[in-house]
Backbone as JSON Lines, residues from 0, in Angstrom:
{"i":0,"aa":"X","n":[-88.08,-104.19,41.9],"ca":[-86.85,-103.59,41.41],"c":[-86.33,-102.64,42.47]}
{"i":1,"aa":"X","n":[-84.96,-102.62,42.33],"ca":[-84.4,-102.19,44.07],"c":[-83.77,-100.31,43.38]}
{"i":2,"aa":"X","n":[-83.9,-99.81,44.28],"ca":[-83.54,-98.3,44.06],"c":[-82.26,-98.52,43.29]}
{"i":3,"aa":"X","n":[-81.16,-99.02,43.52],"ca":[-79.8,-99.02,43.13],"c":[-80.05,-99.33,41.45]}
{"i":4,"aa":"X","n":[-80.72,-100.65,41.07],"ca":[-80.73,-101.24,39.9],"c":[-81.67,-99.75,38.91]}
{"i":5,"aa":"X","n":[-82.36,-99.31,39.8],"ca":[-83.11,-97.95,38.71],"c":[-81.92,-97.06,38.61]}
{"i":6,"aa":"X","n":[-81.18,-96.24,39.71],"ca":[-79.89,-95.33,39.29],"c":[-78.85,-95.96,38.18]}
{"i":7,"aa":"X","n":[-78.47,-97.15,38.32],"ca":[-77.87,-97.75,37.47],"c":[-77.71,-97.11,35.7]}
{"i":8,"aa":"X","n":[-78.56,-97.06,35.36],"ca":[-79.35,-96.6,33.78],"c":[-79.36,-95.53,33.61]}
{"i":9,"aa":"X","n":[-79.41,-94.5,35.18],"ca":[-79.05,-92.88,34.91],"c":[-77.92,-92.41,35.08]}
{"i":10,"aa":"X","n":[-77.01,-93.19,35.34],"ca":[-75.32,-93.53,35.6],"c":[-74.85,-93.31,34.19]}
{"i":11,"aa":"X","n":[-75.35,-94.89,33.43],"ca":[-74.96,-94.76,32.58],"c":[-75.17,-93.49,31.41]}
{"i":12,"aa":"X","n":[-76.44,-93.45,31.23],"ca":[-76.88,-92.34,30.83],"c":[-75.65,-90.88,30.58]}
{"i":13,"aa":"X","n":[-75.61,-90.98,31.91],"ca":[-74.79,-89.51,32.56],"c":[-73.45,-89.68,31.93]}
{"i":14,"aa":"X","n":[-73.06,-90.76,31.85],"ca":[-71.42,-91.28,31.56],"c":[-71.55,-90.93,30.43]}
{"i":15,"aa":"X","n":[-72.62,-91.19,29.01],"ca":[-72.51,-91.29,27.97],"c":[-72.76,-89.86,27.42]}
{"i":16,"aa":"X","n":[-73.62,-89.06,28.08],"ca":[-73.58,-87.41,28.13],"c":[-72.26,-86.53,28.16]}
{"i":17,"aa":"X","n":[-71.45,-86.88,28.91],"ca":[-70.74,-86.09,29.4],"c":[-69.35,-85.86,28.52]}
{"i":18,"aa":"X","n":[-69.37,-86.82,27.25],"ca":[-67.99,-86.34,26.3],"c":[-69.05,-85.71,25.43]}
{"i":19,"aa":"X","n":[-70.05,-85.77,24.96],"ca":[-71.24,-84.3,24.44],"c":[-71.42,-83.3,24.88]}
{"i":20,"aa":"X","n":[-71.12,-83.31,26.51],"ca":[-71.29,-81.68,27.45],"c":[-69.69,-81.36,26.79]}
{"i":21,"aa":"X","n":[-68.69,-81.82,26.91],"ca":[-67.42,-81.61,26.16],"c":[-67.55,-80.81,25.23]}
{"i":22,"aa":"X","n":[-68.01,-82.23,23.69],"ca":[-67.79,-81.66,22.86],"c":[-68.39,-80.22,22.52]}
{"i":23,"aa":"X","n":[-69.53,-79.86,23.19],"ca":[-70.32,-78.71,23.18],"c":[-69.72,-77.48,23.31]}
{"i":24,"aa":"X","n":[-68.76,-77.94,24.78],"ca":[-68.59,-76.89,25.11],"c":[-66.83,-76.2,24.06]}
{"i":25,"aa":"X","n":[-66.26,-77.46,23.68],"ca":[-64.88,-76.85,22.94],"c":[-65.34,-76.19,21.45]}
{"i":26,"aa":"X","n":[-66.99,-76.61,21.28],"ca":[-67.24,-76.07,20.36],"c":[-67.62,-74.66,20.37]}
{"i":27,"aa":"X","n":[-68.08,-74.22,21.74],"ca":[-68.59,-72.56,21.97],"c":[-67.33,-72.29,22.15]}
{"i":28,"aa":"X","n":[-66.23,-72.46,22.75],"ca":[-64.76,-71.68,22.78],"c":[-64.51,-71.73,21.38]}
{"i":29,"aa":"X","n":[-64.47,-72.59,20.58],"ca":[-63.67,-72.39,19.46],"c":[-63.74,-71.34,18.53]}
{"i":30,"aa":"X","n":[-65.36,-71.04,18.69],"ca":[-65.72,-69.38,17.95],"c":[-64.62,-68.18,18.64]}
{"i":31,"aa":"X","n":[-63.81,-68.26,19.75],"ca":[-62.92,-67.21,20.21],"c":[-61.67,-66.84,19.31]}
{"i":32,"aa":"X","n":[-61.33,-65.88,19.11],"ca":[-60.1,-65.34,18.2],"c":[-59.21,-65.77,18.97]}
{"i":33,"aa":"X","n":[-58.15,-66.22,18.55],"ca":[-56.74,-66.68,19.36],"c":[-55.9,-65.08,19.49]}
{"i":34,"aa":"X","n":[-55.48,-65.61,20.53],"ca":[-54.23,-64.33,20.41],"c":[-53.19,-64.01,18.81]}
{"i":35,"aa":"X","n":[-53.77,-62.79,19.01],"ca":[-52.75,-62.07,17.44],"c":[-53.79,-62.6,16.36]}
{"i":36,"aa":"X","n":[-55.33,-62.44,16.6],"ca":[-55.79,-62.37,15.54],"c":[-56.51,-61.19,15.56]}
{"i":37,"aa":"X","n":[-56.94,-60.75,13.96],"ca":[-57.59,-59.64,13.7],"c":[-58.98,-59.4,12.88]}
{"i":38,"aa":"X","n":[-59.92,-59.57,13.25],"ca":[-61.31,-59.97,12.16],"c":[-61.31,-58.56,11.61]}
{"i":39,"aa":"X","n":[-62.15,-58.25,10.75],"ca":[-62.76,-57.08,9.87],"c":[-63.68,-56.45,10.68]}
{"i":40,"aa":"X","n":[-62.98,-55.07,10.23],"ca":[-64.23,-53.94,10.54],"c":[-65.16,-53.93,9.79]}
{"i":41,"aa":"X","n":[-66.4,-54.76,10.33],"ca":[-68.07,-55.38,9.93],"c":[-69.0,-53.77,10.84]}
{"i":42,"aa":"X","n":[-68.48,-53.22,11.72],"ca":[-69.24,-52.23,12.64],"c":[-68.9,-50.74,12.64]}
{"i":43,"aa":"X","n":[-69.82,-49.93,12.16],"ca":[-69.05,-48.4,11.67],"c":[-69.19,-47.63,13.05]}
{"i":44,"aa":"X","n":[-69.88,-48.01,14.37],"ca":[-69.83,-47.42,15.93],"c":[-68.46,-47.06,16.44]}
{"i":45,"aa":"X","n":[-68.5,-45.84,16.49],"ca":[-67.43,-45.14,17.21],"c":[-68.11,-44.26,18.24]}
{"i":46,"aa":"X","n":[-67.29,-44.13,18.95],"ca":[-67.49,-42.55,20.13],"c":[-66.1,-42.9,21.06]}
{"i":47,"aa":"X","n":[-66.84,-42.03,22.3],"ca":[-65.64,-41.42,23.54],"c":[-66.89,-42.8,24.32]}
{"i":48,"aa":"X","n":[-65.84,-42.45,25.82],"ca":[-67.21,-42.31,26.98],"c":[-67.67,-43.89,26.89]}
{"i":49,"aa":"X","n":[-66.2,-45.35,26.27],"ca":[-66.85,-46.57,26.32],"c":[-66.14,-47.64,27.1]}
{"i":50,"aa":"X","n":[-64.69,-46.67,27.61],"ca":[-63.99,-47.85,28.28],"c":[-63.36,-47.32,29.08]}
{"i":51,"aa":"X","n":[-63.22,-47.76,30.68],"ca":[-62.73,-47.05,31.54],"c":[-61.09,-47.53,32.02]}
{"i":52,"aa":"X","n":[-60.3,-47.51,31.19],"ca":[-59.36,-48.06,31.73],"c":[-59.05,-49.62,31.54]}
{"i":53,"aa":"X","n":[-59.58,-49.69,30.32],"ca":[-59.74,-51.58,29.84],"c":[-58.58,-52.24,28.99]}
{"i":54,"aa":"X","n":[-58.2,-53.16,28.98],"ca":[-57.47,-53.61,28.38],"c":[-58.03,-54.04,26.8]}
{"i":55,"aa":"X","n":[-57.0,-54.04,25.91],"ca":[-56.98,-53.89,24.6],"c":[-55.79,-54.95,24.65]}
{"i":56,"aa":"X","n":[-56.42,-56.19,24.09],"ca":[-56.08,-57.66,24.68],"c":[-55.83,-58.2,22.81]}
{"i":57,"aa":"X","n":[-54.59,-59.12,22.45],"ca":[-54.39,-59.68,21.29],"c":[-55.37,-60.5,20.26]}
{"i":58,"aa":"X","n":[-56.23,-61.22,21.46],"ca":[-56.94,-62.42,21.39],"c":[-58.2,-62.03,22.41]}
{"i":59,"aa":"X","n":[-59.35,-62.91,22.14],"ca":[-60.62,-62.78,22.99],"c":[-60.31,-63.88,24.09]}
{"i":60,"aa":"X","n":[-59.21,-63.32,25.19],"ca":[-59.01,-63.88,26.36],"c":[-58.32,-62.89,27.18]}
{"i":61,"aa":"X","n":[-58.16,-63.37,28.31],"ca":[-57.84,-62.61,29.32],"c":[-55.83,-63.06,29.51]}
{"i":62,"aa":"X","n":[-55.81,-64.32,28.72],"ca":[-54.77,-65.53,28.92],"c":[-53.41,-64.5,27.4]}
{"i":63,"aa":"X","n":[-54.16,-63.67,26.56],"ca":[-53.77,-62.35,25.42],"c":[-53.18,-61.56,26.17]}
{"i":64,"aa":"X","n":[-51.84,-61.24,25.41],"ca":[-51.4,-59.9,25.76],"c":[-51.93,-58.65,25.89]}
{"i":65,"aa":"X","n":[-51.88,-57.71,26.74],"ca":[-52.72,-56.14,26.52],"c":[-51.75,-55.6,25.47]}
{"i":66,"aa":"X","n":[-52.45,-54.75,24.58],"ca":[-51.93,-54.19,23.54],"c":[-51.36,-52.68,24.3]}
{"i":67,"aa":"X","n":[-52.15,-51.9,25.0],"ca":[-52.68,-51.0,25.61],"c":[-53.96,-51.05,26.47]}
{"i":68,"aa":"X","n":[-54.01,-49.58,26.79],"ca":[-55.46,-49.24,27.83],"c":[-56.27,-48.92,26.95]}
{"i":69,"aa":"X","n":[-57.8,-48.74,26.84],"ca":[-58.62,-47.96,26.29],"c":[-59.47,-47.37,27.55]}
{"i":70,"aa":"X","n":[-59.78,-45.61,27.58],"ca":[-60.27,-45.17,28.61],"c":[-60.98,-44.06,27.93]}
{"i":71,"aa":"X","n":[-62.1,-43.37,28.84],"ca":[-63.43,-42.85,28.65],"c":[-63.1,-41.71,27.53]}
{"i":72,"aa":"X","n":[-61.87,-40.81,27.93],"ca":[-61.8,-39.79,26.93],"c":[-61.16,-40.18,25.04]}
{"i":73,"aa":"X","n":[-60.78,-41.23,25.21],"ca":[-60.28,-42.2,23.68],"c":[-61.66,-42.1,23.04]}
{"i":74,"aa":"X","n":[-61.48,-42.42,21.38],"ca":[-62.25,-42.6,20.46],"c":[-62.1,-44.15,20.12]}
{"i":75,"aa":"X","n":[-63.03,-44.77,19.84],"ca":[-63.05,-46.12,19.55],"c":[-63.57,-46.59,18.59]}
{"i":76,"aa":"X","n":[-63.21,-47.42,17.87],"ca":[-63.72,-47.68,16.52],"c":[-64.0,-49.28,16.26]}
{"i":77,"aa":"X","n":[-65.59,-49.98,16.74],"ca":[-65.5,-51.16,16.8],"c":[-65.52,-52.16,15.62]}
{"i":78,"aa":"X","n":[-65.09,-53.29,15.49],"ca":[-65.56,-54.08,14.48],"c":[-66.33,-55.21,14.35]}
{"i":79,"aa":"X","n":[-66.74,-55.31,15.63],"ca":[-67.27,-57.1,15.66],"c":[-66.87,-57.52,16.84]}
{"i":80,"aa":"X","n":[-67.99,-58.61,17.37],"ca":[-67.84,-59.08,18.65],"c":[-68.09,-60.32,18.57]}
{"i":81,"aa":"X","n":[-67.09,-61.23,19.5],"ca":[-67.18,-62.88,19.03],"c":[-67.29,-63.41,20.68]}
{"i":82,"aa":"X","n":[-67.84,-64.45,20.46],"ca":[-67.67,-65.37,21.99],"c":[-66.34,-65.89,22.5]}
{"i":83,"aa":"X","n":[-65.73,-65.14,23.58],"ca":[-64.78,-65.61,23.5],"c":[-64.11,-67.05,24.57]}
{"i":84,"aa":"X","n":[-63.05,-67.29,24.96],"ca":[-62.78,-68.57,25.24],"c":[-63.45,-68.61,26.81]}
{"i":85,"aa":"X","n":[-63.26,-67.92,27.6],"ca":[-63.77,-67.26,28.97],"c":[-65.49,-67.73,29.5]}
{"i":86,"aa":"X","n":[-66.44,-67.86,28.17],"ca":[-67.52,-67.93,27.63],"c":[-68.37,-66.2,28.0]}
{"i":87,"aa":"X","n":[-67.65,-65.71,27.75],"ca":[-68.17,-63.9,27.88],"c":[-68.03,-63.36,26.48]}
{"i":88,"aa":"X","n":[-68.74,-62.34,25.85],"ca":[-68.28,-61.84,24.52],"c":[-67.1,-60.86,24.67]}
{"i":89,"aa":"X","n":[-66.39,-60.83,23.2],"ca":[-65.11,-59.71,23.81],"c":[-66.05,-58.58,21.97]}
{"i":90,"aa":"X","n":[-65.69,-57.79,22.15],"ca":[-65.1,-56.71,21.65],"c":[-64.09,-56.07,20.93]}
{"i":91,"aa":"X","n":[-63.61,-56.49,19.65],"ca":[-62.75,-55.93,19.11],"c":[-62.97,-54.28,18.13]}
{"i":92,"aa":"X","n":[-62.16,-53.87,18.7],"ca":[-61.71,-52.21,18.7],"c":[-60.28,-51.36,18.2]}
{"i":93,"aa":"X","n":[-60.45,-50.37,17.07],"ca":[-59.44,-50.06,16.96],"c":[-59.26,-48.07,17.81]}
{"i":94,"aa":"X","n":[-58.58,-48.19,18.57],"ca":[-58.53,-46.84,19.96],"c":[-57.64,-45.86,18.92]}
{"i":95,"aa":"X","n":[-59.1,-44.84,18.23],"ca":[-58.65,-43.93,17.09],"c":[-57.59,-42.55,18.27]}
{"i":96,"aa":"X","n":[-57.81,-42.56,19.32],"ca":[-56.42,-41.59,19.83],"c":[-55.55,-41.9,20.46]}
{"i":97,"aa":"X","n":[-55.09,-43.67,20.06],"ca":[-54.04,-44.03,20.76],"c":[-53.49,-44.69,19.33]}
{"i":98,"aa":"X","n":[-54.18,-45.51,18.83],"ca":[-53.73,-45.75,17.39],"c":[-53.37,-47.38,17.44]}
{"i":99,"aa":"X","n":[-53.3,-47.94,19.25],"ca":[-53.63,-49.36,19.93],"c":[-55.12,-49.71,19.12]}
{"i":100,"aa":"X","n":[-54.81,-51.14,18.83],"ca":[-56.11,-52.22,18.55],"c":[-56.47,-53.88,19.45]}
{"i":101,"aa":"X","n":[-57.24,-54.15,19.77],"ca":[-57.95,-55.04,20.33],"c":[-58.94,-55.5,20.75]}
{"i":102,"aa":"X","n":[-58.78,-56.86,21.46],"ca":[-60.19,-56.55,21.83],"c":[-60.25,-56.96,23.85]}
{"i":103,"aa":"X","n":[-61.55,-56.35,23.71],"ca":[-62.07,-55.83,25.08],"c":[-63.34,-56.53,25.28]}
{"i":104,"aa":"X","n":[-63.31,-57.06,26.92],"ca":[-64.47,-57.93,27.4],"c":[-65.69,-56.85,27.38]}
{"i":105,"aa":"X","n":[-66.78,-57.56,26.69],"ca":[-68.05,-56.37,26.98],"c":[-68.4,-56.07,27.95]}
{"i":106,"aa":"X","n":[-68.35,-56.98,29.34],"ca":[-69.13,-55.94,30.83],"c":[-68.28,-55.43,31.35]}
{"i":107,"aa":"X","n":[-67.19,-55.06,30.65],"ca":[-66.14,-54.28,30.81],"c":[-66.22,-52.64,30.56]}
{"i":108,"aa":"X","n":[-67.1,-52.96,28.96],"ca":[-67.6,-51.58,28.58],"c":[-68.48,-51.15,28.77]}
{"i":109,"aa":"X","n":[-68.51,-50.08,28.94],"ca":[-69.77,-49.04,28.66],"c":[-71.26,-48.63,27.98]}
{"i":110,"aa":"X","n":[-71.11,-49.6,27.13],"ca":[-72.64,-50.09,26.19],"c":[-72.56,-51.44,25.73]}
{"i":111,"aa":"X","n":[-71.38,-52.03,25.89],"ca":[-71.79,-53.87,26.48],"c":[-70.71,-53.94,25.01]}
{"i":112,"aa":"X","n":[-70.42,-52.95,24.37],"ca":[-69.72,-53.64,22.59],"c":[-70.7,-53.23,21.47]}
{"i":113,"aa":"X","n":[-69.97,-54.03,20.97],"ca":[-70.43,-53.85,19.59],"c":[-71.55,-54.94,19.14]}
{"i":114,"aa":"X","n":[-72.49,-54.8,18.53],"ca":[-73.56,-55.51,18.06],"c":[-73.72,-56.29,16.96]}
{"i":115,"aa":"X","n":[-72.15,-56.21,16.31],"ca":[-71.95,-56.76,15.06],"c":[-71.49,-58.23,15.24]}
{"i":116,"aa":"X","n":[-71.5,-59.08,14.89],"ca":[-70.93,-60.6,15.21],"c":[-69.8,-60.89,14.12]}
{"i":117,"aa":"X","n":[-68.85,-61.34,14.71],"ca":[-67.2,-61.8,13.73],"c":[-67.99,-62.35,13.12]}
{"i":118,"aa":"X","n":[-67.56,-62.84,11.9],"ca":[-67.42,-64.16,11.26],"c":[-66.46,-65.19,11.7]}
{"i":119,"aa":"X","n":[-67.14,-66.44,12.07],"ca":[-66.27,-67.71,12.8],"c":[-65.42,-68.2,11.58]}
């Protein structure tokens, strides 16, 4: 049996994988909030001292309008953190001294977010 006729079968193989690497993957984006959505405050974590100048985004993308900034001296009030389309978690936050809500990429912040998970 000749080298070519063995790759053959891992060809196919690969061909038949690859609308599953797909579907996989539109399935981890799809847990992302679209722009102009708003989940529930599930997370009672607030403080100062969590975002340096971050955007406060409609949707868990970068592709979302900024609502506003959120920066170190603001109060923040999180609710839940979802996977967003990017494949990074975002952060949704309501910025108690600006009175702006959104959400914000976690290695963006300051203690990574919130620990609470949306509901999909």
């Amino acid at each position: 049996m000749s080298l070519t006729t063995r790759l053959l079968p891992l060809a196919a193989v690969a061909a038949l994988l690859s609308p599953l690497a797909l579907a996989s993957t539109a399935t981890a984006a799809a847990t992302h909030y679209p722009c102009g959505s708003t989940p529930p405050d599930l997370d009672p974590t607030q403080g100062k001292n969590k975002a340096n100048g971050v955007n406060m985004r409609s949707g868990s993308d970068i592709s979302c309008a900024s609502r506003g900034l959120a920066h170190l001296s603001h109060t923040l009030n999180y609710h839940c953190y979802t996977l967003g389309a990017d494949g990074h978690t975002w952060t949704y936050a309501r910025n108690l001294t600006t009175g702006y809500a959104g959400w914000m990429r976690d290695n963006l912040l300051t203690d990574r977010g919130s620990q609470v998970h949306c509901p999909n």
